[in-house]
PDB file of C-alpha atoms in Angstrom:
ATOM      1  CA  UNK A   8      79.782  75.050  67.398  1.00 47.00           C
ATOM      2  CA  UNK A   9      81.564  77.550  65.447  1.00 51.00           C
ATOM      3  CA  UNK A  10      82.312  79.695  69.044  1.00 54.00           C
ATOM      4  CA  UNK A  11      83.535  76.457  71.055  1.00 57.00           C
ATOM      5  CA  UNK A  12      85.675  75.389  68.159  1.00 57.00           C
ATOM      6  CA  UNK A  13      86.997  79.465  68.389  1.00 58.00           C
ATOM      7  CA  UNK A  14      87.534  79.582  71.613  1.00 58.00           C
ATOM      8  CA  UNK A  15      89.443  76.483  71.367  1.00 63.00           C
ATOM      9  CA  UNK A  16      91.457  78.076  68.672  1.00 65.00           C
ATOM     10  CA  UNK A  17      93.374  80.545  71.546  1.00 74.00           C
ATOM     11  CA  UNK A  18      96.866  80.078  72.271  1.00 82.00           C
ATOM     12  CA  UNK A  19      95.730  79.511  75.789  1.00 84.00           C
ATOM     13  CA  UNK A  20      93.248  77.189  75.055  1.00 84.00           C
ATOM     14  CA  UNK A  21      95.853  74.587  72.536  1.00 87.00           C
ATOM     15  CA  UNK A  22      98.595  75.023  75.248  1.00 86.00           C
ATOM     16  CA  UNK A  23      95.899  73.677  77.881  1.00 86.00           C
ATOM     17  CA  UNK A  24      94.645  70.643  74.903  1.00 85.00           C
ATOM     18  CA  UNK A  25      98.467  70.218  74.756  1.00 88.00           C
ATOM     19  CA  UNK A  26      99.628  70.211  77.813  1.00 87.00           C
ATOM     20  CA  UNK A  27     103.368  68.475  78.646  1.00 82.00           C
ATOM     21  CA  UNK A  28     105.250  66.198  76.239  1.00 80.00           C
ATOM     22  CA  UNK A  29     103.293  64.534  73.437  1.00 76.00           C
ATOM     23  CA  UNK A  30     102.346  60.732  74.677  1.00 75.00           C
ATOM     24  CA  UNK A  31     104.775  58.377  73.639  1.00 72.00           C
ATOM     25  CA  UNK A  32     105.232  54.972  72.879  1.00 62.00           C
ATOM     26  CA  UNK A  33     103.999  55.458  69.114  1.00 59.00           C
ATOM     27  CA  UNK A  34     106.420  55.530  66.403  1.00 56.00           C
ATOM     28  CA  UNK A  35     106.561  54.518  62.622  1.00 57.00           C
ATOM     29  CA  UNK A  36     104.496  54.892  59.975  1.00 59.00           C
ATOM     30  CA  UNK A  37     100.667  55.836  60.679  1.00 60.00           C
ATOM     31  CA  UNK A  38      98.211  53.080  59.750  1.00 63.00           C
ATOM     32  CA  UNK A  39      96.228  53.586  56.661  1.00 60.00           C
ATOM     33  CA  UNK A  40      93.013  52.422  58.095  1.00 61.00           C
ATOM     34  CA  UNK A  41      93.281  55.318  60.702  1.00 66.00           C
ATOM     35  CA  UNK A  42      91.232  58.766  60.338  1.00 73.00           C
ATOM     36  CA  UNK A  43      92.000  61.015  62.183  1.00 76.00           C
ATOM     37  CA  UNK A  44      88.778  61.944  64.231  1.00 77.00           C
ATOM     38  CA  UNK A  45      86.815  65.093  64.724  1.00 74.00           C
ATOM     39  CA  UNK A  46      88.929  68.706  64.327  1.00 82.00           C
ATOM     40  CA  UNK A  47      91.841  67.208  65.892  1.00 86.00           C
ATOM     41  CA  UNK A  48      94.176  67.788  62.525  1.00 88.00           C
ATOM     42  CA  UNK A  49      92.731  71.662  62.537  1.00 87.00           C
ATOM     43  CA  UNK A  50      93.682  71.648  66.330  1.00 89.00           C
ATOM     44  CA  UNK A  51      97.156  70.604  65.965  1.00 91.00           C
ATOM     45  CA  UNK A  52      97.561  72.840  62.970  1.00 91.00           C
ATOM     46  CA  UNK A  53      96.445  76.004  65.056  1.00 91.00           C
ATOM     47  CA  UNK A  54      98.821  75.219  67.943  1.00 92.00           C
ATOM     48  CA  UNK A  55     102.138  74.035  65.229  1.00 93.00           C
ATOM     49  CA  UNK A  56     101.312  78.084  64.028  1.00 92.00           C
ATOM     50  CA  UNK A  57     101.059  79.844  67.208  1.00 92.00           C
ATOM     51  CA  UNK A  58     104.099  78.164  68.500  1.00 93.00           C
ATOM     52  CA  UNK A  59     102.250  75.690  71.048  1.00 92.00           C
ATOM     53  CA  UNK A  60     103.244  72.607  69.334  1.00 93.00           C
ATOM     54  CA  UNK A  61     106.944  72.372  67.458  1.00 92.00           C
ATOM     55  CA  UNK A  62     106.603  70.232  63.864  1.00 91.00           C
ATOM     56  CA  UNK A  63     108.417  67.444  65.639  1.00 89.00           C
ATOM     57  CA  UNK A  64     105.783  67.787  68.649  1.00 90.00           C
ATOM     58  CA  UNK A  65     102.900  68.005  66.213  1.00 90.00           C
ATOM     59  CA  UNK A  66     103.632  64.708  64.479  1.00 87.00           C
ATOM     60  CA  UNK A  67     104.103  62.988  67.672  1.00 88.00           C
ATOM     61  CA  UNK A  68     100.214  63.744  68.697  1.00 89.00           C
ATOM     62  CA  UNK A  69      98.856  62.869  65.349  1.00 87.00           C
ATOM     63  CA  UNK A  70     100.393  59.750  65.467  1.00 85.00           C
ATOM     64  CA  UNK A  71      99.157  59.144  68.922  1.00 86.00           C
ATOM     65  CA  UNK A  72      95.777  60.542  67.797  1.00 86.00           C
ATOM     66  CA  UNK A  73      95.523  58.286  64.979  1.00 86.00           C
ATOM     67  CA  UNK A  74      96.360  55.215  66.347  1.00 84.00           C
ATOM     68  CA  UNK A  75      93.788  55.681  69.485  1.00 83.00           C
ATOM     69  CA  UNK A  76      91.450  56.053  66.536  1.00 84.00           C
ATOM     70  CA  UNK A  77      92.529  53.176  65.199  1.00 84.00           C
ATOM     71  CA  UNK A  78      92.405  51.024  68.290  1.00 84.00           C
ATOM     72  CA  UNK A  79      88.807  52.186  69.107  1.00 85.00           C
ATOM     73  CA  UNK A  80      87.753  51.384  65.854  1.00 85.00           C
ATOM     74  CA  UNK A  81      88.862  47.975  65.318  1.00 85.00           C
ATOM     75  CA  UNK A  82      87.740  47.477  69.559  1.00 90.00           C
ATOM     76  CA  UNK A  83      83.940  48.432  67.657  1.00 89.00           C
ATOM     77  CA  UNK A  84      84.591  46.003  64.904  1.00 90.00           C
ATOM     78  CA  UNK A  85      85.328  43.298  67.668  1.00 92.00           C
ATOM     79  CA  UNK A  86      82.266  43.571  69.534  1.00 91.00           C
ATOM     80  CA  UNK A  87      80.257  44.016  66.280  1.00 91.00           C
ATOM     81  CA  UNK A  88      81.724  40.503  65.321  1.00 91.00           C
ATOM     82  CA  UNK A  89      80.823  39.222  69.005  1.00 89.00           C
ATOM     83  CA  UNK A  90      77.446  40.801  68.984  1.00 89.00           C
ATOM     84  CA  UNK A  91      76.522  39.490  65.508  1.00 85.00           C
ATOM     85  CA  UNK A  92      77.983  35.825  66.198  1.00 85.00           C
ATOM     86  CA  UNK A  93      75.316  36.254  69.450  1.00 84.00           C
ATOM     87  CA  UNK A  94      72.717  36.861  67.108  1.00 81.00           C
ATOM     88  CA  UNK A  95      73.155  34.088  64.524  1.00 72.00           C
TER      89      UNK A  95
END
């Protein structure tokens, strides 16, 4: 794990993860139900340093990031609360 999560650490690497203009569409304040999954924040951080990602850039994707988060969680919670209403 430690060697993927390297090799995903090279500036070649974050500018392929990061690729074009951060997704848009998100803006405001970031929910405070939403985690932000997996290494993603230790991604972003790595590319904001080696120049892939500009701060402005950077907050744009963990906004993005944290609200797909957020929208697959509470898409679980729904079909928990359909799957447990089957079962009742």
């Amino acid at each position: 794990m430690q060697k993927l999560l390297a090799g995903m650490m090279d500036t070649g690497a974050l500018s392929d993860i990061f690729r074009g203009p951060p997704p848009s569409g998100i803006h405001g304040p970031v929910r405070d139900e939403a985690h932000m999954p997996g290494d993603w924040e230790m991604l972003i951080e790595a590319a904001q340093q080696k120049g892939v990602l500009s701060v402005e850039a950077a907050e744009q994707w963990r906004c993005y990031i944290l609200e797909e988060a957020y929208q697959e969680y509470q898409d679980r919670v729904e079909r928990y609360a359909k799957w447990s209403a089957v079962l009742k």
